[in-house]
Amino acid sequence: MRKRTIAAGMALPLASLLAACGSNPPTGGIPSYSDNVTIVLDTPQSALPYVAKFTLQGAQLAADEINRAGGIKVGGKAYGVKLEQKDNALSPTTALANVNAAIGEKAVAVIDDGYTVSSTFDAANRAGLPILVDYNSEAQLIDTDKRPNVFRITPPNDAMAAKLAPYVAAHGKKFALVTDDSSYGVDGAAQLTDAMAKAGLIVSPKLTLPSNATEYATQALQVKQAGVDGVVLWARAPVLAGFLRALRAGGSSVPVYSGPTAEDPVVRDQLASVTGGVEGLTYASFRITTETGPESWDAFRKKYEDHNFNDNAPDFHVGVKAKDGKDVVQPPDWQIFPYDMVYLVKAAILRAGTVDTAGGKLIDALDNVQIKSANGDNRGWKKDNHEGVVDDDIYFATFSDNKFKPVQDDPLSKSLPPIDQE
């Protein structure tokens, strides 16, 4: 049995959740440093708490490891890694203020959800500050010419759409395409429309969900009456949960296919009382383990659980139970990305020989370093490619008994082991 780990936004107000494993981790064995490098975590704590939580946890685990091991030694000094968490609330204005504050504080990098990067990258680039995106998968976000300081580790929408459409085509001919009106949903609609057309699918109806709506019964009824073979649903987690809840509450058991936001625990929490819940919800995402096996992932998970993020908080879980009555636990898969990012920043500082971002030294260094990822992959970027997840690493998972597992009708997915979630 696994230790129960924190899943964000389930049982306590956000302030309590952040206090549970915030920027002040257990200090036993972690030395203090007279000099520190600051990495700012610019995340939507109040809007998407799960994203803020996994970003903080993954980055904190890496920072603590580095600090215990003697810090980052450069220019004759040993620097500790200091994390500073800021809430962007998905507001471009707030995010820009956060990034300007990071510049003023001489931060060495920003780890960001990515939803507001189009408003912040320019100011950061002028200061030589790299922005590392660990969640937003919009295809056009990464552009090494327009945004040379923006790097990403998460599967992009165009790659996921190109994989998902043929998979969906093996399960029917006519599908509803339902997306939200966020930039993530708009980009997903564009990528999926193209990919589904190439796969020979009939897309009807095609609906856009308002992110600020409180219910989606009307749109769910349209889908139910359309006689589709399935629904491709691409939206941020709260909207995804709201629409799927309306669809199931309206009596439709049609298969639903989605993207990585389906894994957000809020989706299962919101569907817990609805007949059918998330059963059969299938989504595209990054594979957690590699072709070399699960050993690296298992080692990372043990380190994560041994960190005791929930020492100062009640027991947290997804908010649902399995049929055997056991609590379902969210594994720390997304925590891999911010964890890797902190180590990539360390590698870049060592390569550049400085903690000064002026002149883009750290941005240039990030184009030329590579590390071993927490899951065993080789992780890094190149000057002309700032994507950290390759297309071949995209797999499909489906929910059964409130836990996700690899599908068995896709070759890559079938080759992957299930991840313990109890």
Coordinates of C-alpha atoms in Angstrom, one line a residue:
M1 CA 0.0 0.0 0.0
R2 CA 1.2 3.5 -0.9
K3 CA 1.4 6.4 1.5
R4 CA -1.5 8.8 0.8
T5 CA -0.2 11.9 -0.8
I6 CA -1.7 15.3 -1.2
A7 CA -4.0 16.0 -4.1
A8 CA -4.7 19.7 -4.4
G9 CA -8.0 21.4 -3.9
M10 CA -9.9 18.5 -2.5
A11 CA -10.8 19.0 1.2
L12 CA -9.3 22.2 2.6
P13 CA -9.3 25.9 1.5
L14 CA -6.3 26.7 -0.7
A15 CA -4.5 28.6 2.1
S16 CA -4.5 25.5 4.2
L17 CA -3.3 23.3 1.3
L18 CA -0.4 25.6 0.6
A19 CA 0.5 25.7 4.2
A20 CA 0.5 21.9 4.2
C21 CA 3.6 21.6 1.9
G22 CA 4.4 25.2 1.0
S23 CA 7.7 26.8 0.5
N24 CA 9.0 25.8 3.9
P25 CA 9.7 22.1 3.8
P26 CA 11.0 19.9 6.6
T27 CA 14.4 21.3 7.5
G28 CA 16.0 18.3 9.0
G29 CA 19.4 17.7 7.2
I30 CA 18.9 20.7 4.9
P31 CA 21.7 23.3 5.4
S32 CA 21.1 27.0 5.1
Y33 CA 23.1 29.1 2.7
S34 CA 24.3 32.7 2.9
D35 CA 23.8 32.9 -0.9
N36 CA 20.8 31.6 -2.7
V37 CA 19.4 31.4 -6.2
T38 CA 15.7 32.0 -6.5
I39 CA 13.4 30.1 -8.8
V40 CA 9.9 31.7 -8.9
L41 CA 6.9 29.4 -9.3
D42 CA 4.3 31.4 -11.1
T43 CA 1.2 29.2 -10.9
P44 CA -2.6 29.5 -10.7
Q45 CA -2.9 28.7 -7.0
S46 CA -6.5 30.1 -6.7
A47 CA -7.7 28.9 -10.1
L48 CA -6.1 25.5 -10.7
P49 CA -4.8 24.4 -7.3
Y50 CA -3.7 21.0 -8.5
V51 CA -1.3 22.6 -11.0
A52 CA 0.1 24.8 -8.3
K53 CA 0.4 21.9 -5.9
F54 CA 2.3 19.5 -8.2
T55 CA 4.6 22.3 -9.4
L56 CA 5.5 23.2 -5.8
Q57 CA 6.0 19.6 -4.7
G58 CA 8.2 18.6 -7.6
A59 CA 10.3 21.7 -7.5
Q60 CA 10.6 21.5 -3.7
L61 CA 11.8 17.9 -3.8
A62 CA 14.5 18.8 -6.3
A63 CA 15.5 21.9 -4.4
D64 CA 15.8 20.1 -1.1
E65 CA 17.9 17.3 -2.7
I66 CA 20.3 19.9 -4.2
N67 CA 20.6 21.9 -1.0
R68 CA 21.3 18.7 1.0
A69 CA 24.0 17.8 -1.5
G70 CA 25.9 21.1 -1.1
G71 CA 23.9 23.5 -3.3
I72 CA 25.1 24.8 -6.6
K73 CA 28.8 25.6 -6.6
V74 CA 29.8 28.3 -9.1
G75 CA 32.1 31.3 -9.0
G76 CA 33.7 30.2 -5.8
K77 CA 30.4 30.1 -3.9
A78 CA 27.9 27.5 -2.9
Y79 CA 24.3 28.7 -3.6
G80 CA 21.2 27.2 -2.1
V81 CA 18.1 26.9 -4.2
K82 CA 15.3 29.0 -2.9
L83 CA 11.7 28.7 -4.2
E84 CA 9.2 31.6 -4.2
Q85 CA 5.6 30.8 -5.0
K86 CA 3.4 33.4 -6.6
D87 CA -0.3 33.1 -7.6
N88 CA -1.0 34.3 -11.1
A89 CA -4.8 33.5 -10.8
L90 CA -4.7 32.9 -14.6
S91 CA -4.6 36.6 -15.0
P92 CA -2.1 38.0 -17.6
T93 CA -1.8 41.2 -15.6
T94 CA -1.0 39.5 -12.4
A95 CA 1.4 37.1 -14.1
L96 CA 3.3 40.0 -15.6
A97 CA 3.6 41.6 -12.2
N98 CA 4.9 38.4 -10.8
V99 CA 7.5 38.1 -13.5
N100 CA 8.6 41.7 -13.1
A101 CA 9.0 41.0 -9.4
A102 CA 11.1 37.9 -10.3
I103 CA 13.3 40.1 -12.5
G104 CA 13.7 42.6 -9.7
E105 CA 14.6 39.9 -7.3
K106 CA 17.2 38.6 -9.8
A107 CA 15.6 35.2 -10.0
V108 CA 17.4 32.7 -12.2
A109 CA 14.2 31.1 -13.7
V110 CA 10.4 31.0 -13.6
I111 CA 8.6 27.7 -13.5
D112 CA 5.1 28.5 -14.9
D113 CA 1.9 26.7 -15.8
G114 CA 2.1 28.5 -19.2
Y115 CA -1.4 29.9 -19.6
T116 CA -0.2 33.5 -19.3
V117 CA 3.2 33.2 -20.9
S118 CA 2.2 35.2 -24.0
S119 CA 1.9 38.2 -21.7
T120 CA 5.1 37.6 -19.7
F121 CA 7.8 36.2 -22.0
D122 CA 8.8 39.5 -23.6
A123 CA 9.7 41.2 -20.3
A124 CA 11.4 38.0 -19.1
N125 CA 13.4 37.7 -22.3
R126 CA 14.7 41.2 -22.1
A127 CA 16.0 40.4 -18.7
G128 CA 17.5 37.1 -19.8
L129 CA 15.1 35.2 -17.6
P130 CA 14.0 31.7 -18.8
I131 CA 10.4 30.6 -18.4
L132 CA 9.9 26.8 -18.0
V133 CA 6.3 25.6 -18.7
D134 CA 5.1 22.4 -17.0
Y135 CA 1.4 22.3 -18.0
N136 CA 0.0 24.3 -20.8
S137 CA 0.1 22.3 -24.0
E138 CA -1.0 24.9 -26.6
A139 CA 0.8 24.1 -29.8
Q140 CA 1.9 27.7 -30.7
L141 CA 3.3 28.5 -27.2
I142 CA 6.7 27.1 -28.0
D143 CA 8.4 29.1 -30.8
T144 CA 12.2 29.4 -30.5
D145 CA 12.3 32.4 -32.8
K146 CA 9.5 34.4 -31.2
R147 CA 10.0 33.2 -27.6
P148 CA 13.6 32.0 -27.3
N149 CA 13.4 32.1 -23.5
V150 CA 10.3 29.8 -23.2
F151 CA 10.9 26.0 -22.7
R152 CA 8.3 23.3 -22.1
I153 CA 8.1 19.9 -20.6
T154 CA 4.6 18.6 -21.3
P155 CA 3.1 17.0 -24.4
P156 CA 1.9 19.7 -27.0
N157 CA -1.7 19.8 -28.3
D158 CA -0.8 19.2 -32.0
A159 CA 1.1 16.0 -31.1
M160 CA -1.6 14.7 -28.8
A161 CA -4.3 15.5 -31.4
A162 CA -2.3 13.7 -34.1
K163 CA -2.2 10.6 -31.9
L164 CA -5.7 10.8 -30.5
A165 CA -7.6 11.2 -33.7
P166 CA -6.6 7.8 -35.3
Y167 CA -7.2 6.1 -31.9
V168 CA -10.7 7.6 -31.7
A169 CA -11.3 6.6 -35.3
A170 CA -10.9 3.0 -34.4
H171 CA -13.9 3.4 -32.1
G172 CA -16.5 5.1 -34.3
K173 CA -17.2 7.5 -37.2
K174 CA -19.1 10.4 -35.8
F175 CA -17.9 12.4 -32.8
A176 CA -18.9 15.6 -31.0
L177 CA -16.0 18.0 -30.5
V178 CA -16.5 19.9 -27.3
T179 CA -13.9 22.5 -26.2
D180 CA -13.9 25.4 -23.8
D181 CA -13.3 29.1 -24.7
S182 CA -9.9 29.3 -22.9
S183 CA -6.7 29.6 -25.0
Y184 CA -6.1 25.9 -24.2
G185 CA -9.5 24.9 -25.6
V186 CA -9.3 27.2 -28.6
D187 CA -6.0 25.7 -29.6
G188 CA -7.2 22.2 -28.9
A189 CA -10.2 22.8 -31.1
A190 CA -8.0 23.9 -34.0
Q191 CA -5.6 21.0 -33.6
L192 CA -8.3 18.4 -33.2
T193 CA -10.4 19.7 -36.1
D194 CA -7.5 19.2 -38.4
A195 CA -6.5 15.8 -37.0
M196 CA -10.0 14.4 -36.9
A197 CA -10.5 15.5 -40.5
K198 CA -7.3 13.7 -41.6
A199 CA -8.6 10.6 -39.8
G200 CA -11.8 10.7 -41.8
L201 CA -14.1 11.4 -38.9
I202 CA -17.4 13.3 -39.0
V203 CA -17.3 16.1 -36.4
S204 CA -20.8 17.1 -35.4
P205 CA -21.8 18.9 -33.3
K206 CA -18.9 21.2 -32.6
L207 CA -19.5 23.1 -29.4
T208 CA -17.6 25.7 -27.4
L209 CA -18.2 25.9 -23.6
P210 CA -18.0 29.2 -21.8
S211 CA -15.5 28.9 -19.0
N212 CA -17.5 31.1 -16.6
A213 CA -20.8 29.0 -16.9
T214 CA -22.2 27.2 -13.9
E215 CA -23.8 24.4 -15.8
Y216 CA -23.7 22.8 -19.2
A217 CA -27.0 20.9 -19.4
T218 CA -28.0 22.5 -22.7
Q219 CA -24.8 21.5 -24.5
A220 CA -24.9 18.0 -23.0
L221 CA -28.4 17.6 -24.4
Q222 CA -27.2 18.7 -27.8
V223 CA -24.6 16.0 -27.8
K224 CA -27.0 13.3 -26.5
Q225 CA -29.5 14.1 -29.3
A226 CA -26.8 14.1 -32.0
G227 CA -26.4 10.3 -31.9
V228 CA -22.6 10.4 -31.9
D229 CA -20.3 7.5 -31.3
G230 CA -18.3 9.5 -28.8
V231 CA -17.2 12.9 -27.5
V232 CA -13.8 14.4 -27.8
L233 CA -13.7 16.9 -24.9
W234 CA -10.8 19.4 -24.6
A235 CA -11.0 21.9 -21.8
R236 CA -9.4 23.0 -18.6
A237 CA -10.2 20.7 -15.7
P238 CA -13.1 22.6 -14.0
V239 CA -15.0 22.9 -17.3
L240 CA -14.2 19.3 -18.3
A241 CA -15.6 18.2 -15.0
G242 CA -18.7 20.4 -15.4
F243 CA -19.6 19.2 -18.9
L244 CA -18.9 15.5 -18.2
R245 CA -21.1 15.8 -15.1
A246 CA -23.9 17.3 -17.1
L247 CA -23.5 14.6 -19.8
R248 CA -23.7 11.7 -17.4
A249 CA -26.4 13.3 -15.3
G250 CA -28.4 13.7 -18.5
G251 CA -28.3 9.9 -19.0
S252 CA -25.7 9.7 -21.7
S253 CA -23.1 6.9 -21.4
V254 CA -21.4 7.8 -24.7
P255 CA -17.6 7.3 -24.6
V256 CA -15.5 10.5 -23.9
Y257 CA -12.0 11.1 -25.0
S258 CA -9.8 14.0 -23.6
G259 CA -6.4 15.3 -22.9
P260 CA -4.1 15.5 -19.8
T261 CA -6.5 17.8 -17.8
A262 CA -8.7 14.7 -17.3
E263 CA -6.2 13.5 -14.7
D264 CA -6.8 16.5 -12.4
P265 CA -8.3 15.1 -9.2
V266 CA -11.1 17.7 -9.4
V267 CA -12.6 15.8 -12.3
R268 CA -13.1 12.6 -10.2
D269 CA -14.2 14.6 -7.2
Q270 CA -16.9 16.4 -9.2
L271 CA -18.2 13.2 -10.8
A272 CA -18.1 11.1 -7.6
S273 CA -21.9 11.3 -7.0
V274 CA -22.9 10.9 -10.6
T275 CA -23.9 7.5 -12.1
G276 CA -21.1 6.3 -14.3
G277 CA -18.7 9.0 -13.0
V278 CA -15.4 9.0 -14.9
E279 CA -15.7 5.3 -15.7
G280 CA -14.3 4.8 -19.3
L281 CA -13.1 8.4 -19.6
T282 CA -10.0 8.0 -21.9
Y283 CA -7.3 10.6 -22.3
A284 CA -4.0 11.3 -24.0
S285 CA -1.0 12.2 -21.9
F286 CA 2.7 11.6 -21.3
R287 CA 3.8 8.1 -20.4
I288 CA 4.9 7.9 -16.8
T289 CA 7.4 5.1 -17.1
T290 CA 10.0 4.6 -19.9
E291 CA 10.9 1.7 -22.2
T292 CA 13.7 0.8 -19.8
G293 CA 11.1 -0.1 -17.1
P294 CA 9.5 1.4 -14.0
E295 CA 12.6 1.4 -11.7
S296 CA 13.4 5.1 -12.1
W297 CA 9.8 6.1 -11.6
D298 CA 9.5 3.8 -8.5
A299 CA 12.7 5.4 -7.0
F300 CA 11.3 8.9 -7.6
R301 CA 7.9 8.0 -6.1
K302 CA 9.6 6.6 -3.0
K303 CA 11.7 9.8 -2.6
Y304 CA 8.5 11.9 -3.0
E305 CA 6.6 9.9 -0.4
D306 CA 9.6 9.9 2.0
H307 CA 9.6 13.7 1.8
N308 CA 6.4 13.7 3.9
F309 CA 4.7 16.6 2.2
N310 CA 1.6 15.9 4.3
D311 CA 3.3 15.9 7.7
N312 CA 1.5 19.1 8.8
A313 CA -1.9 18.3 7.2
P314 CA -4.7 15.8 7.5
D315 CA -4.6 12.8 5.1
F316 CA -5.3 13.8 1.5
H317 CA -6.6 11.7 -1.4
V318 CA -8.4 12.3 -4.6
G319 CA -11.7 12.6 -2.9
V320 CA -13.1 9.2 -4.2
K321 CA -12.8 5.6 -3.2
A322 CA -12.3 2.4 -5.2
K323 CA -14.9 -0.4 -5.1
D324 CA -12.9 -2.1 -2.3
G325 CA -13.5 1.0 -0.1
K326 CA -9.9 2.2 -0.2
D327 CA -9.1 5.8 -0.8
V328 CA -7.8 6.6 -4.3
V329 CA -4.4 8.3 -4.3
Q330 CA -3.1 10.6 -7.0
P331 CA 0.4 9.4 -7.9
P332 CA 3.1 12.2 -8.3
D333 CA 3.4 11.9 -12.1
W334 CA 3.1 15.6 -13.0
Q335 CA 5.6 16.4 -10.2
I336 CA 8.3 14.9 -12.5
F337 CA 8.3 18.0 -14.8
P338 CA 9.1 20.7 -12.2
Y339 CA 11.5 18.3 -10.5
D340 CA 13.4 17.9 -13.8
M341 CA 13.2 21.7 -14.4
V342 CA 15.1 22.5 -11.2
Y343 CA 17.8 20.2 -12.1
L344 CA 18.0 21.6 -15.6
V345 CA 18.4 25.1 -14.1
K346 CA 21.2 23.8 -11.9
A347 CA 22.9 22.3 -15.0
A348 CA 22.5 25.5 -16.9
I349 CA 24.0 27.6 -14.1
L350 CA 27.0 25.3 -13.9
R351 CA 27.5 25.4 -17.7
A352 CA 27.2 29.2 -17.8
G353 CA 29.4 29.6 -14.8
T354 CA 27.2 32.4 -13.4
V355 CA 23.9 33.0 -11.6
D356 CA 23.4 36.3 -13.6
T357 CA 20.7 36.1 -16.3
A358 CA 22.0 39.3 -18.1
G359 CA 22.8 38.7 -21.7
G360 CA 20.7 35.6 -21.9
K361 CA 23.6 33.4 -20.5
L362 CA 21.3 31.0 -18.7
I363 CA 18.9 30.8 -21.7
D364 CA 21.8 29.9 -23.9
A365 CA 23.0 27.3 -21.4
L366 CA 19.6 25.7 -21.2
D367 CA 19.9 25.0 -25.0
N368 CA 23.0 22.9 -24.3
V369 CA 22.4 20.8 -21.1
Q370 CA 20.8 17.5 -20.5
I371 CA 19.9 15.5 -17.4
K372 CA 18.5 12.2 -16.5
S373 CA 14.8 12.7 -15.8
A374 CA 13.1 11.4 -12.6
N375 CA 11.4 8.7 -14.7
G376 CA 14.6 7.6 -16.5
D377 CA 14.3 9.6 -19.7
N378 CA 17.0 11.9 -21.0
R379 CA 15.7 15.4 -20.5
G380 CA 16.8 18.6 -22.1
W381 CA 16.3 21.1 -24.9
K382 CA 18.1 22.3 -28.0
K383 CA 18.4 25.7 -29.5
D384 CA 15.8 24.9 -32.2
N385 CA 13.6 22.7 -30.1
H386 CA 12.3 23.8 -26.7
E387 CA 9.9 20.8 -26.3
G388 CA 10.8 18.4 -23.5
V389 CA 8.3 15.6 -24.3
V390 CA 8.7 13.8 -27.7
D391 CA 5.7 12.7 -29.7
D392 CA 6.5 9.0 -29.2
D393 CA 6.1 9.4 -25.4
I394 CA 2.3 10.1 -25.7
Y395 CA 0.1 7.2 -24.5
F396 CA -3.6 6.7 -23.6
A397 CA -5.1 6.0 -20.2
T398 CA -8.6 5.2 -19.2
F399 CA -10.4 5.4 -15.9
S400 CA -11.7 2.3 -14.2
D401 CA -12.8 2.2 -10.6
N402 CA -11.7 5.8 -10.3
K403 CA -8.1 4.9 -11.1
F404 CA -6.4 5.4 -14.5
K405 CA -4.6 2.7 -16.3
P406 CA -3.0 2.3 -19.8
V407 CA -5.5 1.2 -22.5
Q408 CA -4.9 -2.2 -24.0
D409 CA -5.8 -1.4 -27.6
D410 CA -2.8 0.8 -28.3
P411 CA 0.7 -0.8 -28.7
L412 CA 2.6 1.8 -26.6
S413 CA 0.0 2.0 -23.9
K414 CA -0.3 -1.8 -23.6
S415 CA 3.4 -2.1 -23.0
L416 CA 3.3 0.2 -19.9
P417 CA 2.7 -1.0 -16.4
P418 CA -0.3 0.2 -14.3
I419 CA 0.5 2.8 -11.6
D420 CA -0.5 2.0 -8.0
Q421 CA -3.1 4.4 -6.8
E422 CA -4.2 3.0 -3.5

